[in-house]
């Protein structure tokens, strides 16, 4: 029987323990979020994306203080002045509307003014800690469940209006551009898009050291970090078409109503995961200016859906029906003055901006605007140019030309930079490393490797020694249905090795950790060792760190979590919610090297390193 892995997690809440790591129950709000999948087709959604959306609501249930850094003054007057300077009491006339263009459709002068305005806000400390971060901070105090219902669209529209008006206080000629990530999805390697050059977003991976937002720091001193392309995916034209094919708001703002492929809330998360770094944390995502451009594109899709409703004779200002919580009721406040989620659906806020679409092109009309888009005459779409890299000993020089099609060799293992932030401190000493085992099962539908057996001296080209279909005993355990789950479009279907993403999400602390392990896909089953970071537990008696640990493959398919049951001497499926304390014997390392020493014995014959089989509490089964 097909059972979604996320639903399986709901079935296991017993307290398995071994030494100083134990399983704990899942938070109630995460259980509720997972229960929504009970009657959903497991092939209609990507498990890791749905899991990410649910888990980002965990901090609300934990009772943690959502604020970071020191904010010692009231921000109300600052926000009020932004709205007063651009009155929200009257609709804008067409001539005064802000025209929001795609980021690459800005002229070089417009792009420079836009970047300058953002940096002026960032440097203006007349409001603590600065004006940009004062606006970004709004998201921290907004319940993350705003992303789980129709209230999101109204909240998002008003929030963008606030941000745009702050920019216009600096330069009245500015309108917020949007980032259409479907353009990058048309490239073979989106990471090579010129949008990641210094002229646009800047650094794609690691601390942002190039581009308009180079060397930015968050209020707590953390560097602005990105991990583009390590996880997640981009939006594509099929996703947009699916959303715009619906006929009611309820169908695009509810996962249960018509399936996640039609949900604007669900699909919005792709890009957060894809950009990574601060964008991968809903609480911190606004500290990267990419957030506002991505969310402007989501608002553009919302506006296109409003136009579709009008064409169907439906009033787009009528707020959708909702029965799953007061936060999404029509008159629920949105933490921005006295506005409600329903206000964001009004014609008033719709009148403040209009969106200019990206042009189509033909062989006779190949113009794609003043930016870094070029015409793909085969498809009639404007696509990004490719940035070219030249590596020196110390750095990487980035530029781009007008070539829009590129087929690179992608690395099997992509590194992830971790900020090591726990609560208000960002330091590797805050973390401990838990060794975990990863078991990967090869699926019958995966590639053949042309490894043929010889019988009677002749090579039999009809068989592949690695193919499971030639071993009936294994086929009874590994079935085809397991390989058909939905996956990221960028997923490499024919790779011989794969990356398993390992991560933890703090339950009683603010902190997110991501790492990876490499597995081979040639064998029916392969085993790898990985490490997951959790906040270092307090050495006070009874002090412990609580976290949710998860894993998924490079295609976004979730792995089962199993905890060791000491009483039975075997692994059993568990929820993945764990508690770690400071009592000895420790089942983790204080650093990566310490964790390695706890799993390998180097004493004795230096040429024969011994693997320590005991004290391995967690195993991830990826099939």
XYZ file of C-alpha atoms in Angstrom:
623
model
C 0.000 0.000 0.000
C 1.299 3.434 -0.914
C 1.863 5.561 2.157
C 3.454 8.982 2.054
C 6.625 9.157 4.121
C 5.357 12.313 5.815
C 2.221 10.505 6.894
C 4.261 7.552 8.080
C 6.027 9.904 10.478
C 2.743 10.589 12.216
C 2.412 6.971 13.229
C 5.536 6.854 15.331
C 5.726 8.827 18.549
C 7.072 6.241 21.011
C 10.093 7.219 23.091
C 13.023 5.217 21.724
C 16.320 6.010 23.396
C 19.912 4.910 23.448
C 22.327 6.469 25.895
C 22.117 10.281 25.567
C 19.995 10.723 22.445
C 16.291 9.977 22.557
C 13.246 10.400 20.408
C 10.577 12.921 21.420
C 7.064 13.583 20.068
C 6.602 15.854 17.074
C 5.237 19.358 17.782
C 1.459 19.546 17.465
C 1.502 22.084 14.634
C 3.857 19.911 12.595
C 1.619 16.903 13.177
C -1.346 18.941 11.979
C 0.515 20.103 8.883
C 1.523 16.534 8.034
C -2.013 15.238 8.588
C -3.145 17.312 5.623
C -1.406 14.755 3.410
C -3.609 11.916 4.612
C -5.806 11.951 1.518
C -3.371 13.577 -0.925
C -1.900 11.610 -3.830
C 1.786 11.039 -2.894
C 2.773 11.512 -6.547
C 1.369 15.051 -6.676
C 3.952 16.783 -4.481
C 7.648 16.878 -3.678
C 8.174 15.618 -0.149
C 11.117 17.809 0.825
C 9.339 20.993 -0.265
C 6.207 20.179 1.695
C 8.316 19.193 4.701
C 10.198 22.505 4.485
C 6.939 24.461 4.408
C 5.627 22.664 7.492
C 8.854 22.826 9.467
C 9.227 26.572 9.079
C 6.172 26.955 11.315
C 7.887 25.091 14.167
C 9.313 28.196 15.851
C 5.793 29.498 16.424
C 4.939 26.405 18.445
C 8.135 26.484 20.464
C 7.333 29.746 22.237
C 10.725 31.171 21.304
C 11.326 34.879 21.032
C 11.196 35.642 17.318
C 13.458 38.680 17.482
C 17.180 38.762 16.758
C 19.565 41.569 17.571
C 18.759 44.646 19.640
C 15.814 46.855 18.724
C 15.472 49.495 21.401
C 12.969 51.928 19.873
C 9.470 51.782 18.533
C 9.279 51.397 14.770
C 5.667 52.480 14.488
C 6.450 56.058 13.462
C 8.857 54.874 10.778
C 6.268 52.563 9.246
C 3.558 55.198 9.586
C 5.622 57.784 7.733
C 6.150 55.373 4.835
C 2.392 54.948 4.448
C 1.615 58.627 5.024
C 4.085 59.719 2.350
C 2.260 57.482 -0.129
C -1.335 57.691 1.026
C -3.233 54.406 1.068
C -6.634 56.061 1.264
C -7.147 56.685 -2.464
C -6.469 54.526 -5.524
C -3.647 55.634 -7.790
C -4.508 56.945 -11.222
C -3.113 54.959 -14.137
C -0.513 57.639 -14.873
C 0.819 57.413 -11.311
C 0.920 53.635 -10.979
C 4.219 52.007 -10.226
C 5.209 49.826 -13.178
C 7.054 46.787 -11.874
C 9.410 45.320 -14.470
C 11.335 42.079 -14.562
C 14.763 42.651 -13.002
C 16.586 42.203 -16.342
C 14.226 44.628 -18.097
C 15.570 47.554 -16.078
C 17.961 49.828 -17.927
C 21.473 50.013 -16.451
C 20.573 53.418 -14.999
C 17.317 52.118 -13.460
C 19.120 49.109 -12.021
C 21.812 51.310 -10.475
C 19.218 53.607 -8.883
C 17.393 50.581 -7.496
C 20.552 49.064 -6.001
C 21.621 52.435 -4.617
C 18.254 52.958 -2.904
C 18.464 49.571 -1.164
C 21.955 50.321 0.088
C 20.929 53.782 1.277
C 18.215 52.145 3.401
C 20.766 49.628 4.656
C 23.212 52.369 5.681
C 20.609 54.658 7.261
C 20.849 53.969 10.992
C 18.467 56.744 12.028
C 16.150 53.789 12.707
C 17.732 50.901 14.604
C 19.453 48.848 13.416
C 18.951 50.420 9.962
C 15.954 51.170 7.764
C 16.292 48.098 5.546
C 16.527 45.696 8.476
C 13.690 47.476 10.270
C 11.453 46.512 7.348
C 12.953 43.015 7.095
C 12.253 42.528 10.800
C 8.488 42.614 10.179
C 8.621 39.031 8.928
C 10.281 37.843 12.139
C 7.301 38.968 14.197
C 4.777 37.577 11.694
C 3.499 34.049 12.458
C 4.964 31.716 9.842
C 1.590 30.039 9.455
C 0.713 33.080 7.323
C 2.264 31.005 4.514
C -0.287 28.217 4.942
C -3.488 29.849 3.756
C -5.108 32.603 1.664
C -4.044 35.330 4.079
C -0.550 35.087 2.600
C -1.512 36.766 -0.679
C -3.059 39.762 1.077
C -0.208 40.047 3.581
C 2.410 39.752 0.838
C 0.849 42.508 -1.277
C 0.748 45.008 1.594
C 4.255 44.088 2.761
C 5.654 44.659 -0.742
C 3.861 48.007 -0.876
C 5.536 49.053 2.381
C 8.982 48.060 1.111
C 8.502 49.692 -2.283
C 7.412 52.955 -0.687
C 10.482 52.945 1.555
C 12.599 52.743 -1.601
C 10.567 55.542 -3.180
C 11.270 57.764 -0.190
C 14.907 57.520 -1.273
C 14.196 57.885 -5.007
C 10.594 58.529 -6.197
C 11.455 57.166 -9.659
C 11.954 53.634 -8.334
C 9.469 50.780 -8.620
C 10.168 47.348 -7.162
C 11.298 44.919 -9.905
C 10.337 41.250 -9.850
C 12.539 38.230 -10.470
C 10.969 35.795 -12.920
C 12.852 32.616 -12.036
C 11.135 30.712 -14.859
C 13.714 32.389 -17.109
C 16.540 30.604 -15.288
C 14.612 27.321 -15.435
C 15.037 27.321 -19.229
C 18.822 27.030 -18.919
C 20.601 23.697 -18.677
C 22.514 25.010 -15.671
C 20.619 27.897 -14.039
C 23.582 28.596 -11.776
C 25.414 29.945 -14.830
C 22.786 32.641 -15.399
C 24.098 36.193 -15.532
C 21.630 37.064 -12.776
C 24.336 35.733 -10.413
C 26.936 38.140 -11.783
C 28.137 41.250 -9.977
C 25.832 43.400 -12.127
C 22.756 41.725 -10.626
C 22.319 39.568 -7.503
C 26.024 38.955 -7.022
C 27.580 35.960 -5.272
C 25.593 32.745 -5.670
C 27.343 30.544 -3.114
C 28.930 31.432 0.169
C 29.172 34.849 1.814
C 27.966 37.520 -0.606
C 31.178 39.326 -1.521
C 30.312 40.577 -5.001
C 27.487 42.568 -6.449
C 25.256 45.311 -5.055
C 24.782 43.566 -1.686
C 28.419 42.633 -1.122
C 29.608 42.325 2.476
C 26.151 42.836 3.962
C 25.697 41.905 7.604
C 22.503 40.988 9.406
C 21.564 42.776 12.642
C 23.255 40.027 14.679
C 26.488 40.399 12.695
C 25.962 37.325 10.503
C 27.164 37.580 6.914
C 24.592 37.406 4.126
C 24.955 33.846 2.786
C 23.568 31.954 -0.221
C 23.735 28.321 -1.351
C 22.217 28.594 -4.817
C 21.333 25.345 -6.584
C 22.253 22.958 -3.769
C 18.610 22.239 -2.928
C 15.146 23.176 -4.133
C 14.254 24.227 -7.652
C 13.092 27.140 -9.782
C 9.607 27.995 -10.905
C 8.802 27.047 -14.487
C 6.145 27.865 -17.048
C 4.190 24.671 -16.377
C 3.828 25.582 -12.699
C 2.508 29.029 -13.620
C 0.108 27.555 -16.185
C -1.194 25.050 -13.619
C -1.906 27.798 -11.089
C -3.625 29.998 -13.668
C -5.782 27.082 -14.850
C -7.820 27.156 -11.615
C -11.103 29.026 -11.214
C -11.275 29.888 -7.491
C -8.916 31.290 -4.859
C -9.562 28.227 -2.711
C -7.861 26.070 -5.339
C -4.576 28.002 -5.285
C -4.372 28.757 -1.556
C -5.205 25.343 -0.100
C -3.137 22.202 -0.401
C -6.101 19.911 0.194
C -8.490 21.619 -2.225
C -7.062 20.571 -5.585
C -3.492 19.356 -5.144
C -0.193 21.006 -4.440
C 0.716 21.492 -8.092
C -1.935 24.231 -8.190
C -0.996 25.889 -4.898
C 0.770 29.231 -5.164
C 1.743 28.838 -1.493
C 3.406 25.477 -2.048
C 5.194 26.430 -5.272
C 6.512 29.667 -3.770
C 8.814 27.583 -1.568
C 10.828 26.152 -4.476
C 12.892 29.311 -4.891
C 13.454 29.829 -1.158
C 15.083 26.391 -1.020
C 16.938 26.952 -4.304
C 18.606 30.221 -3.263
C 19.378 28.765 0.158
C 21.291 30.555 2.875
C 19.098 33.167 4.531
C 16.360 32.587 1.943
C 15.981 28.990 3.148
C 14.802 30.228 6.542
C 11.461 32.009 6.445
C 12.403 33.872 9.605
C 15.597 35.242 8.034
C 14.718 35.355 4.337
C 13.875 39.063 4.161
C 17.483 39.964 5.008
C 18.374 38.998 1.428
C 16.894 41.526 -1.070
C 16.157 38.588 -3.390
C 13.186 37.890 -1.108
C 11.305 41.004 -2.189
C 11.946 40.417 -5.910
C 10.844 36.790 -5.667
C 7.740 37.738 -3.702
C 6.979 40.483 -6.228
C 6.836 37.727 -8.859
C 4.434 35.774 -6.643
C 2.314 38.930 -6.412
C 2.441 39.195 -10.220
C 1.028 35.665 -10.474
C -1.651 36.702 -7.960
C -2.540 39.682 -10.153
C -2.746 37.487 -13.254
C -5.083 35.163 -11.369
C -7.236 38.150 -10.411
C -7.499 39.004 -14.112
C -8.537 35.421 -14.845
C -11.297 35.610 -12.236
C -12.624 38.794 -13.850
C -12.713 37.037 -17.220
C -14.838 34.314 -15.592
C -17.241 36.875 -14.139
C -15.899 36.411 -10.591
C -15.204 39.370 -8.301
C -11.478 39.102 -7.371
C -11.953 41.246 -4.243
C -14.101 38.597 -2.524
C -11.929 36.878 0.053
C -11.867 33.051 -0.213
C -13.636 30.811 2.264
C -11.353 29.445 4.954
C -11.966 27.313 8.010
C -8.522 26.332 9.272
C -7.565 29.017 11.754
C -8.196 32.615 12.692
C -4.963 33.868 11.097
C -6.549 33.418 7.679
C -10.006 34.714 8.466
C -10.885 37.812 6.366
C -10.496 40.317 9.205
C -7.354 38.794 10.701
C -4.686 41.487 11.304
C -1.386 41.229 9.452
C 0.944 42.976 11.906
C 1.206 46.061 9.660
C -0.899 48.812 11.225
C -4.597 48.019 11.201
C -4.651 46.244 7.863
C -6.232 42.824 7.518
C -5.526 39.986 5.127
C -8.720 40.894 3.267
C -7.378 44.398 2.553
C -4.663 42.882 0.398
C -7.355 41.537 -1.953
C -8.917 44.984 -2.449
C -8.891 47.084 -5.601
C -7.242 49.811 -3.551
C -3.981 47.922 -3.126
C -4.257 46.514 -6.642
C -4.306 50.082 -7.970
C -0.858 50.951 -6.663
C 1.165 48.893 -9.136
C 0.970 47.111 -12.457
C 3.308 44.512 -13.910
C 5.120 44.689 -17.215
C 5.525 41.186 -18.689
C 8.747 39.831 -20.142
C 8.481 40.147 -23.939
C 8.330 37.251 -26.356
C 10.649 37.265 -29.347
C 10.871 35.883 -32.879
C 13.581 35.394 -35.468
C 12.485 38.671 -37.068
C 12.201 40.521 -33.751
C 14.857 39.295 -31.374
C 14.898 42.207 -28.938
C 14.638 41.184 -25.282
C 15.060 44.549 -23.618
C 18.013 46.520 -22.284
C 19.266 43.964 -19.770
C 20.927 40.563 -19.978
C 18.187 38.615 -21.764
C 18.591 37.178 -25.258
C 16.191 35.542 -27.678
C 15.920 31.788 -27.998
C 14.397 31.797 -31.478
C 13.486 28.104 -31.244
C 11.083 28.680 -28.360
C 10.265 32.364 -28.798
C 11.284 33.010 -25.202
C 13.736 35.524 -23.819
C 16.296 33.724 -21.683
C 19.219 34.849 -19.507
C 22.718 35.252 -20.824
C 25.427 33.055 -19.351
C 28.070 34.392 -17.030
C 31.593 33.150 -17.697
C 34.041 32.422 -14.948
C 37.787 32.823 -14.901
C 39.460 31.428 -11.813
C 42.567 32.964 -10.291
C 44.497 31.760 -7.265
C 42.596 33.966 -4.868
C 39.234 34.692 -6.392
C 36.821 34.223 -9.243
C 36.256 36.911 -11.857
C 32.752 36.822 -13.269
C 31.472 38.240 -16.547
C 28.812 37.236 -19.042
C 28.238 37.117 -22.767
C 25.177 36.678 -24.953
C 25.185 32.895 -25.197
C 21.939 31.490 -23.800
C 22.495 27.728 -24.063
C 25.215 25.955 -22.121
C 25.689 22.324 -21.147
C 28.118 22.078 -18.237
C 29.256 19.095 -16.252
C 27.646 19.421 -12.855
C 29.551 18.181 -9.789
C 28.119 15.215 -7.951
C 28.729 16.833 -4.578
C 27.812 20.461 -4.036
C 29.088 22.114 -0.890
C 26.792 23.944 1.511
C 27.987 26.897 3.546
C 26.501 26.905 7.039
C 26.135 30.059 9.123
C 26.340 28.093 12.426
C 23.799 30.427 14.003
C 22.034 29.382 17.185
C 19.653 31.915 18.648
C 21.686 35.152 18.748
C 25.187 33.713 18.300
C 26.825 32.445 15.112
C 29.818 30.257 15.879
C 30.812 26.666 15.110
C 31.442 26.112 18.831
C 27.661 26.361 19.357
C 27.147 23.033 17.590
C 27.747 19.329 18.092
C 27.887 16.770 15.265
C 25.845 13.567 15.338
C 27.021 10.728 13.057
C 24.197 9.161 11.032
C 23.970 6.265 8.625
C 22.415 6.658 5.176
C 21.070 3.623 3.301
C 20.210 4.228 -0.354
C 18.141 1.721 -2.341
C 18.561 1.598 -6.095
C 15.275 1.672 -7.973
C 14.398 -0.714 -10.828
C 13.776 2.195 -13.201
C 17.255 3.669 -12.847
C 19.827 3.547 -15.613
C 21.730 0.569 -16.926
C 25.515 0.675 -16.617
C 26.466 -1.612 -19.529
C 28.168 -3.990 -17.123
C 27.457 -7.304 -18.811
C 28.141 -10.839 -17.527
C 29.940 -13.466 -19.542
C 28.532 -16.971 -19.892
C 30.472 -19.711 -21.630
C 33.047 -17.166 -22.668
C 30.499 -14.915 -24.388
C 29.375 -11.491 -23.141
C 25.610 -11.371 -22.703
C 24.611 -7.852 -23.774
C 20.980 -8.424 -22.795
C 21.714 -8.397 -19.082
C 23.192 -5.824 -16.730
C 24.743 -7.237 -13.565
C 23.515 -4.202 -11.599
C 19.932 -4.358 -12.862
C 17.483 -5.378 -10.150
C 15.153 -6.801 -12.773
C 17.551 -9.700 -13.162
C 17.365 -10.609 -9.478
C 13.805 -11.635 -8.655
C 14.520 -12.011 -4.944
C 15.437 -8.333 -4.687
C 12.523 -7.322 -6.889
C 10.108 -8.677 -4.293
C 11.456 -6.101 -1.827
C 12.118 -3.169 -4.146
C 9.092 -2.293 -6.252
C 8.547 0.112 -9.133
C 6.008 2.319 -7.367
C 8.657 3.649 -5.012
C 10.448 5.326 -7.920
C 7.517 7.363 -9.203
C 7.265 10.074 -6.587
C 7.280 13.660 -7.775
C 10.725 15.227 -7.979
C 12.533 18.437 -8.823
C 12.751 19.194 -12.541
C 16.494 19.700 -12.212
C 16.882 16.174 -10.789
C 19.533 14.101 -12.552
C 17.686 10.919 -13.479
C 20.646 8.989 -14.864
C 23.471 9.768 -12.442
C 25.615 6.968 -11.025
C 26.075 8.699 -7.679
C 23.792 11.008 -5.744
C 23.825 13.505 -2.923
C 21.650 12.951 0.141
C 20.798 16.212 1.896
C 20.899 15.972 5.708
C 19.513 18.717 7.897
C 18.211 19.641 11.319
C 15.736 22.268 12.470
C 15.827 23.476 16.079
C 12.743 22.847 18.197
C 13.817 24.654 21.374
C 16.332 26.967 19.719
C 16.595 29.067 16.557
C 18.989 27.209 14.317
C 19.108 25.372 11.000
C 21.863 23.010 9.848
C 22.363 21.452 6.420
C 24.991 18.980 5.241
C 25.152 16.141 2.720
C 26.377 12.610 2.153
C 27.317 10.893 -1.117
C 25.892 7.493 -2.144
C 26.323 5.291 -5.192
C 23.280 4.393 -7.280
C 24.845 1.372 -8.972
C 24.236 -1.193 -6.248
C 20.872 -2.416 -5.008
C 21.732 -0.976 -1.602
C 24.588 1.293 -0.610
C 25.574 2.664 2.781
C 27.162 5.994 3.578
C 28.050 7.915 6.726
C 27.018 11.507 7.323
C 26.877 14.080 10.093
C 24.056 16.317 11.291
C 24.629 19.355 13.479
C 22.484 20.175 16.516
C 22.912 22.997 19.024
C 25.347 22.031 21.770
C 23.248 21.053 24.805
C 23.660 22.891 28.078
C 25.869 21.211 30.676
C 23.270 22.044 33.319
C 21.474 18.945 34.599
C 18.344 18.378 32.561
C 19.516 20.714 29.809
C 19.035 19.350 26.320
C 18.809 20.427 22.694
C 15.706 19.419 20.787
C 15.709 19.217 17.020
C 13.970 17.723 14.024
C 16.328 15.738 11.787
C 15.519 14.993 8.169
C 17.063 13.767 4.924
C 16.056 13.761 1.274
C 17.742 12.832 -1.975
C 18.879 15.220 -4.700
C 15.468 14.918 -6.352
C 13.598 16.101 -3.256
C 12.257 12.682 -2.219
C 12.125 12.292 1.554
C 14.016 9.539 3.346
C 12.512 7.463 6.156
C 13.988 8.140 9.593
C 14.792 5.204 11.877
C 15.934 5.303 15.513
C 17.766 2.497 17.273
C 15.609 0.594 19.750
C 18.055 -0.660 22.359
C 15.529 -3.060 23.892
C 15.025 -4.880 20.578
C 18.493 -4.329 19.189
C 17.156 -3.026 15.874
C 16.154 0.150 14.061
C 12.516 1.213 13.945
C 10.821 3.971 11.989
C 10.549 7.093 14.119
C 9.457 10.713 13.846
C 12.921 12.263 13.580
C 12.302 14.565 16.551
C 15.168 14.018 18.993
C 16.550 15.358 22.275
C 20.285 15.391 23.003
C 21.803 16.026 26.421
C 25.274 16.571 27.826
C 25.543 13.424 29.943
C 28.261 10.905 29.174
C 28.918 8.737 27.282
C 28.480 11.268 24.499
C 27.005 10.021 21.220
C 28.237 12.970 19.209
C 31.354 14.977 18.524
C 31.960 18.549 19.542
C 33.335 19.161 16.040
C 33.414 17.236 12.754
C 36.796 15.690 13.516
C 35.652 14.654 16.974
C 32.556 13.017 15.456
C 34.754 11.097 13.012
C 36.937 9.833 15.852
C 33.827 8.498 17.563
C 33.024 6.309 14.546
C 36.516 5.237 13.470
C 39.304 3.674 15.520
C 42.735 4.722 14.273
C 44.609 3.000 17.108
C 46.501 -0.140 16.135
C 47.450 -0.969 12.566
C 47.511 2.448 10.902
C 46.662 0.834 7.562
C 43.476 -0.788 8.888
C 41.062 1.768 10.313
C 38.310 0.100 12.336
C 34.694 1.262 12.041
C 32.830 1.453 15.363
C 29.403 -0.080 14.837
C 27.901 0.888 18.169
C 26.342 4.171 19.299
C 24.777 5.046 15.943
C 21.289 6.205 16.864
C 19.935 7.478 13.529
C 19.624 5.832 10.128
C 18.007 7.343 7.035
C 16.503 4.959 4.482
C 16.269 6.587 1.057
C 14.303 4.629 -1.555
